[in-house]
Coordinates of C-alpha atoms and ligand atoms in Angstrom, one line a residue:
X1 CA -7.4 -10.8 -15.3
X2 CA -8.3 -7.6 -17.1
X3 CA -11.9 -7.8 -15.6
X4 CA -10.5 -7.0 -12.1
X5 CA -8.8 -3.7 -13.4
X6 CA -11.3 -0.8 -13.2
X7 CA -11.9 0.3 -16.9
X8 CA -11.3 3.9 -16.4
X9 CA -7.6 4.5 -17.0
X10 CA -6.8 7.9 -17.7
X11 CA -6.7 9.3 -21.3
X12 CA -2.7 9.4 -21.6
X13 CA -1.5 6.1 -22.6
X14 CA 1.8 6.3 -24.2
X15 CA 3.0 3.6 -26.6
X16 CA 5.1 2.0 -23.7
X17 CA 1.9 1.0 -21.9
X18 CA 1.7 -1.8 -24.5
X19 CA 4.5 -3.9 -22.9
X20 CA 4.2 -7.3 -21.4
X21 CA 2.1 -6.6 -18.1
X22 CA -0.6 -5.0 -20.4
X23 CA -3.0 -5.1 -17.3
X24 CA -1.0 -2.7 -15.5
X25 CA -2.1 0.4 -17.6
X26 CA -1.8 3.8 -16.5
X27 CA -4.4 4.5 -13.8
X28 CA -5.1 7.8 -11.6
X29 CA -8.0 9.6 -10.0
X30 CA -9.3 13.1 -10.6
X31 CA -7.5 14.3 -7.4
X32 CA -4.0 12.8 -8.5
X33 CA -4.4 14.4 -12.0
X34 CA -5.1 17.6 -10.2
X35 CA -1.8 17.4 -8.2
X36 CA 0.4 16.7 -11.0
X37 CA 2.3 19.7 -12.4
X38 CA 2.3 19.2 -16.0
X39 CA 4.8 21.8 -16.6
X40 CA 7.6 20.0 -14.5
X41 CA 9.1 17.2 -16.4
X42 CA 10.4 15.9 -13.1
X43 CA 7.0 16.1 -10.9
X44 CA 7.0 13.8 -8.1
X45 CA 3.3 12.9 -8.5
X46 CA 3.8 12.4 -12.2
X47 CA 6.7 10.2 -11.8
X48 CA 4.6 7.6 -9.6
X49 CA 1.6 7.6 -11.8
X50 CA 2.7 8.2 -15.5
X51 CA 3.6 5.2 -17.6
X52 CA 7.4 5.8 -18.4
X53 CA 9.3 4.2 -21.4
X54 CA 11.9 3.0 -18.9
X55 CA 9.3 0.4 -17.7
X56 CA 10.3 -1.5 -20.7
X57 CA 14.0 -1.9 -19.6
X58 CA 15.2 -5.4 -18.7
X59 CA 17.3 -5.0 -15.8
X60 CA 19.2 -8.0 -14.2
X61 CA 17.9 -8.5 -10.8
X62 CA 14.4 -7.1 -11.2
X63 CA 12.2 -9.9 -11.6
X64 CA 8.4 -10.5 -11.7
X65 CA 8.0 -12.0 -8.2
X66 CA 10.6 -10.2 -6.2
X67 CA 9.1 -11.0 -2.6
X68 CA 7.9 -14.7 -2.8
X69 CA 4.5 -14.0 -2.9
X70 CA 3.5 -16.9 -5.1
X71 CA 5.3 -19.1 -2.5
X72 CA 3.4 -17.7 0.4
X73 CA 0.0 -18.3 -1.4
X74 CA -1.5 -20.3 1.6
X75 CA -5.0 -20.8 0.1
X76 CA -6.4 -18.6 -2.5
X77 CA -6.6 -14.8 -1.2
X78 CA -4.4 -15.7 1.7
X79 CA -0.9 -14.4 2.0
X80 CA 0.6 -16.1 5.1
X81 CA 4.4 -15.3 5.6
X82 CA 4.7 -14.0 9.0
X83 CA 3.4 -15.6 12.4
X84 CA 0.2 -14.3 13.7
X85 CA -0.9 -12.0 10.8
X86 CA -1.9 -12.7 7.2
X87 CA -2.9 -10.9 4.2
X88 CA -6.4 -11.3 2.8
X89 CA -6.6 -10.1 -0.7
X90 CA -10.3 -9.4 -1.6
X91 CA -9.5 -7.8 -4.9
X92 CA -6.5 -7.2 -7.2
X93 CA -8.0 -3.9 -8.2
X94 CA -6.5 -0.4 -7.2
X95 CA -7.8 3.1 -7.5
X96 CA -4.5 4.0 -8.9
X97 CA -1.5 2.0 -10.5
X98 CA 1.8 3.2 -8.9
X99 CA 4.6 2.2 -11.2
X100 CA 6.8 0.9 -8.9
X101 CA 4.4 -1.8 -7.6
X102 CA 5.9 -5.1 -6.7
X103 CA 2.6 -6.7 -7.5
X104 CA 2.3 -5.3 -11.0
X105 CA 3.1 -8.8 -12.3
X106 CA 1.0 -10.8 -9.7
X107 CA -1.5 -13.1 -11.3
X108 CA -4.5 -11.6 -9.7
X109 CA -6.8 -13.6 -12.0
X110 CA -6.4 -16.3 -9.7
X111 CA -7.0 -14.0 -6.5
X112 CA -10.5 -12.8 -7.0
X113 CA -12.4 -14.0 -3.9
X114 CA -15.7 -15.6 -4.8
X115 CA -17.9 -17.0 -2.1
X116 CA -16.2 -20.4 -2.0
X117 CA -12.9 -19.0 -1.9
X118 CA -13.8 -16.7 1.1
X119 CA -15.0 -19.5 3.0
X120 CA -11.9 -21.5 2.4
X121 CA -9.8 -18.3 3.5
X122 CA -11.8 -17.6 6.5
X123 CA -11.7 -21.3 7.5
X124 CA -7.8 -20.9 7.2
X125 CA -7.6 -17.9 9.4
X126 CA -10.0 -19.5 11.9
X127 CA -7.8 -22.6 12.1
X128 CA -4.6 -20.8 13.2
X129 CA -4.9 -20.2 16.9
X130 CA -1.9 -17.5 16.4
X131 CA -4.0 -15.6 14.0
X132 CA -4.2 -12.3 15.9
X133 CA -4.2 -9.7 13.2
X134 CA -5.9 -9.9 9.5
X135 CA -4.6 -7.5 7.0
X136 CA -6.8 -6.6 4.1
X137 CA -5.0 -5.8 1.3
X138 CA -4.8 -6.1 -2.5
X139 CA -4.9 -4.4 -4.8
X140 CA -6.8 -1.9 -2.6
X141 CA -9.6 -3.3 -0.4
X142 CA -11.5 0.1 -0.1
X143 CA -12.3 0.0 -4.0
X144 CA -15.0 -2.6 -3.0
X145 CA -18.3 -1.4 -1.7
X146 CA -18.9 -0.8 1.8
X147 CA -21.6 -3.4 1.6
X148 CA -19.1 -6.1 0.1
X149 CA -16.5 -5.2 3.0
X150 CA -19.0 -5.3 5.5
X151 CA -20.1 -8.8 4.7
X152 CA -16.4 -9.6 4.9
X153 CA -15.5 -7.6 8.1
X154 CA -18.5 -9.3 9.9
X155 CA -17.3 -12.7 9.1
X156 CA -13.7 -11.5 10.5
X157 CA -15.3 -10.2 13.7
X158 CA -16.3 -13.5 14.5
X159 CA -12.8 -15.3 14.1
X160 CA -12.0 -16.7 17.6
X161 CA -8.4 -15.1 18.0
X162 CA -8.4 -12.0 16.1
X163 CA -7.7 -8.8 17.9
X164 CA -7.0 -6.5 15.2
X165 CA -8.0 -5.7 11.7
X166 CA -5.6 -4.0 9.5
X167 CA -6.3 -2.2 6.1
X168 CA -3.5 -1.3 3.7
X169 CA -5.0 1.5 1.3
X170 CA -3.9 4.3 -1.0
X171 CA -7.6 5.5 -1.1
X172 CA -7.6 8.0 1.5
X173 CA -5.0 10.2 -0.5
X174 CA -6.2 9.2 -4.2
X175 CA -9.8 8.9 -3.6
X176 CA -10.6 10.7 -0.1
X177 CA -14.4 10.9 -0.7
X178 CA -14.4 7.0 -0.6
X179 CA -14.1 7.4 3.3
X180 CA -17.7 8.1 3.6
X181 CA -20.0 7.4 6.4
X182 CA -20.8 3.9 5.5
X183 CA -17.2 2.8 5.6
X184 CA -16.4 4.7 8.8
X185 CA -19.7 3.1 10.4
X186 CA -18.6 -0.3 9.5
X187 CA -14.9 0.2 10.7
X188 CA -16.2 1.7 13.9
X189 CA -18.6 -1.2 14.6
X190 CA -15.5 -3.5 14.5
X191 CA -15.0 -5.3 17.9
X192 CA -11.3 -5.1 17.9
X193 CA -8.7 -2.4 17.0
X194 CA -8.7 -1.2 13.7
X195 CA -5.3 0.1 11.8
X196 CA -5.4 1.7 8.6
X197 CA -1.8 2.0 6.8
X198 CA -2.2 4.7 4.4
X199 CA 0.6 4.9 1.4
X200 CA 2.0 8.3 0.9
X201 CA 5.3 8.9 -0.5
X202 CA 5.4 12.6 -1.2
X203 CA 4.1 15.5 1.1
X204 CA 2.5 17.0 -1.9
X205 CA -0.2 14.1 -2.0
X206 CA -1.5 15.5 1.2
X207 CA -4.0 18.1 1.4
X208 CA -7.2 19.5 3.0
X209 CA -9.1 16.2 1.1
X210 CA -6.8 13.7 2.6
X211 CA -7.1 15.6 5.9
X212 CA -10.5 15.2 6.1
X213 CA -10.6 11.6 5.3
X214 CA -7.9 10.9 7.9
X215 CA -10.2 13.0 10.4
X216 CA -13.2 10.7 9.7
X217 CA -11.3 7.8 10.1
X218 CA -9.8 9.1 13.3
X219 CA -13.3 9.9 14.6
X220 CA -14.2 6.1 14.2
X221 CA -11.3 5.2 16.3
X222 CA -9.0 4.0 13.4
X223 CA -5.2 4.0 14.3
X224 CA -3.4 5.8 11.1
X225 CA -0.1 4.8 10.1
X226 CA 1.6 5.6 6.6
X227 CA 4.2 3.3 4.5
X228 CA 6.2 4.8 1.9
X229 CA 8.5 3.4 -0.7
X230 CA 12.0 5.1 -1.0
X231 CA 11.8 6.2 -4.6
X232 CA 14.6 7.9 -6.9
X233 CA 13.1 11.3 -8.1
X234 CA 9.9 11.2 -5.8
X235 CA 11.4 11.3 -2.2
X236 CA 15.1 10.3 -2.2
X237 CA 15.7 13.8 -0.4
X238 CA 16.2 14.6 3.4
X239 CA 14.0 17.9 3.0
X240 CA 11.0 15.8 1.4
X241 CA 11.2 12.9 3.5
X242 CA 11.2 15.2 6.7
X243 CA 8.5 17.2 5.3
X244 CA 6.5 13.9 4.3
X245 CA 6.6 13.0 8.2
X246 CA 5.7 16.3 9.6
X247 CA 2.7 16.7 7.1
X248 CA 1.6 13.3 7.9
X249 CA 1.5 13.7 11.5
X250 CA -0.4 17.0 11.0
X251 CA -3.2 14.8 9.5
X252 CA -3.0 12.5 12.5
X253 CA -0.8 9.9 10.7
X254 CA 2.3 8.1 12.0
X255 CA 5.1 7.1 9.6
X256 CA 5.5 3.4 9.9
X257 CA 7.6 2.2 7.1
X258 CA 9.9 3.3 4.7
X259 CA 10.4 0.4 2.2
X260 CA 13.3 -0.1 0.0
X261 CA 12.1 -0.6 -3.4
X262 CA 11.4 -4.2 -4.1
X263 CA 13.1 -5.0 -7.6
X264 CA 10.3 -5.7 -9.6
X265 CA 10.9 -5.7 -13.5
X266 CA 9.9 -2.4 -14.9
X267 CA 10.8 -0.2 -11.8
X268 CA 14.6 0.0 -11.8
X269 CA 14.5 3.4 -12.5
X270 CA 13.0 3.9 -9.0
X271 CA 15.9 2.4 -7.3
X272 CA 17.9 3.9 -4.6
X273 CA 21.1 2.3 -3.1
X274 CA 20.5 0.9 0.3
X275 CA 23.5 3.0 1.8
X276 CA 21.8 6.2 0.4
X277 CA 18.6 5.1 2.2
X278 CA 20.5 4.6 5.3
X279 CA 22.0 8.0 5.1
X280 CA 18.4 9.5 4.4
X281 CA 17.2 7.6 7.8
X282 CA 20.3 8.9 9.8
X283 CA 19.6 12.6 8.8
X284 CA 16.0 12.2 9.7
X285 CA 16.8 10.8 13.0
X286 CA 18.9 13.9 13.5
X287 CA 16.0 16.1 12.5
X288 CA 13.0 14.7 13.8
X289 CA 11.6 13.3 17.1
X290 CA 11.8 9.5 16.9
X291 CA 8.1 8.8 16.6
X292 CA 8.5 10.9 13.1
X293 CA 11.2 8.3 11.9
X294 CA 9.9 5.7 9.9
X295 CA 11.6 2.2 10.1
X296 CA 13.6 1.4 7.1
X297 CA 13.0 -2.1 5.9
X298 CA 13.1 -4.4 2.9
X299 CA 11.1 -7.4 2.2
X300 CA 13.1 -10.7 1.5
X301 CA 11.5 -13.9 0.7
X302 CA 11.5 -16.4 3.3
X303 CA 12.4 -14.0 6.3
X304 CA 10.3 -14.0 9.4
X305 CA 9.4 -10.2 9.0
X306 CA 10.3 -7.3 7.3
X307 CA 14.3 -6.7 7.3
X308 CA 15.4 -3.6 9.3
X309 CA 17.9 -1.6 7.3
X310 CA 18.2 1.5 9.4
Ligands
LIG1 C1 4.4 -6.8 5.0 C2 3.4 -8.0 5.2 C3 2.8 -8.0 6.5 C4 2.6 -7.1 7.4 O1 4.1 -6.8 8.2 P1 4.3 -5.9 9.2 O2 5.6 -6.0 9.8 O3 3.5 -6.5 10.6 O4 3.5 -4.8 8.9 C5 2.4 -9.3 6.8 N1 2.0 -10.1 5.8 C6 2.6 -10.1 4.6 C7 2.6 -11.2 3.7 C8 3.6 -9.0 4.2 O5 4.0 -8.8 3.0
LIG2 S1 -2.1 1.1 -4.5 FE1 -0.7 -0.2 -3.6 S2 -1.1 -2.3 -4.5 FE2 -2.0 -0.8 -5.9 S3 -0.8 -0.3 -7.3 FE3 -0.3 1.2 -5.9 S4 1.3 0.4 -4.5 FE4 0.4 -1.3 -5.8

């Protein structure tokens, strides 16, 4: 498993990192580091990325596979839970390690797509006549080279029923330089619609560099959405969530989902009560145009879609 994690973890790794999920070491990018205010012990960027001793706490109800991903593993690399769309996991690697991530215990070692597994995954997707959308996920699919991505995207473009390609990625805000010409060209060449769902939790994650990355993506005719997770200490605040929606839209990105935290072991200190989440959404509704209010949802194993909470 360690082989699929980039070997450039940031320098500060407190002893707490040496806990059960040793692969989920602290990992950030230079841009994220530059956004962290080290003088602020409650910094909302630091909270998302710095290893915290509270991760070692065992809290009842916070488990290793909270969303039933292991059960939804159709063939290696494919997570098929919902009708008409499936996740294609090309890599377990990410540019950053978000400490609340529900996949922090996921056995990615089994998920690295070699040529044979990719053929098997494509055959699975091709065999389902309802499969109109494939979601490249991970890990973060944009850590792959454009050449590697192009090889997959070209194969997806040939799938008979596919109308949309979706990419879930944190790259546009943590490594915006990755949104380069080669990537934009390959996305622009896709015959169907392309949707990129970014992942931004706090307005301070947005700046001139993310604006440029999103501008390039829009130029490549990519529809831009955002998913956030409601996180204690980060964005459990009506003003912060309002500014997040406003700032995203200024960069051409529509809020899509606000997720209730998946109860994954090690992330209990980020938990926000569902009722509090509902109040936040109501407050946003009273302040913002409807299109800037994200859908508040939770993922429940076995359900046919994300479950609306708002
Ligand atoms: C979240 C998720 C999707 C996408 O759901 P949407 O509601 O379409 O955004 C698809 N497949 C899996 C396995 C998911 O977890
Ligand atoms: S980028 Fe996404 S998949 Fe990777 S650690 Fe963060 S939340 Fe998890």
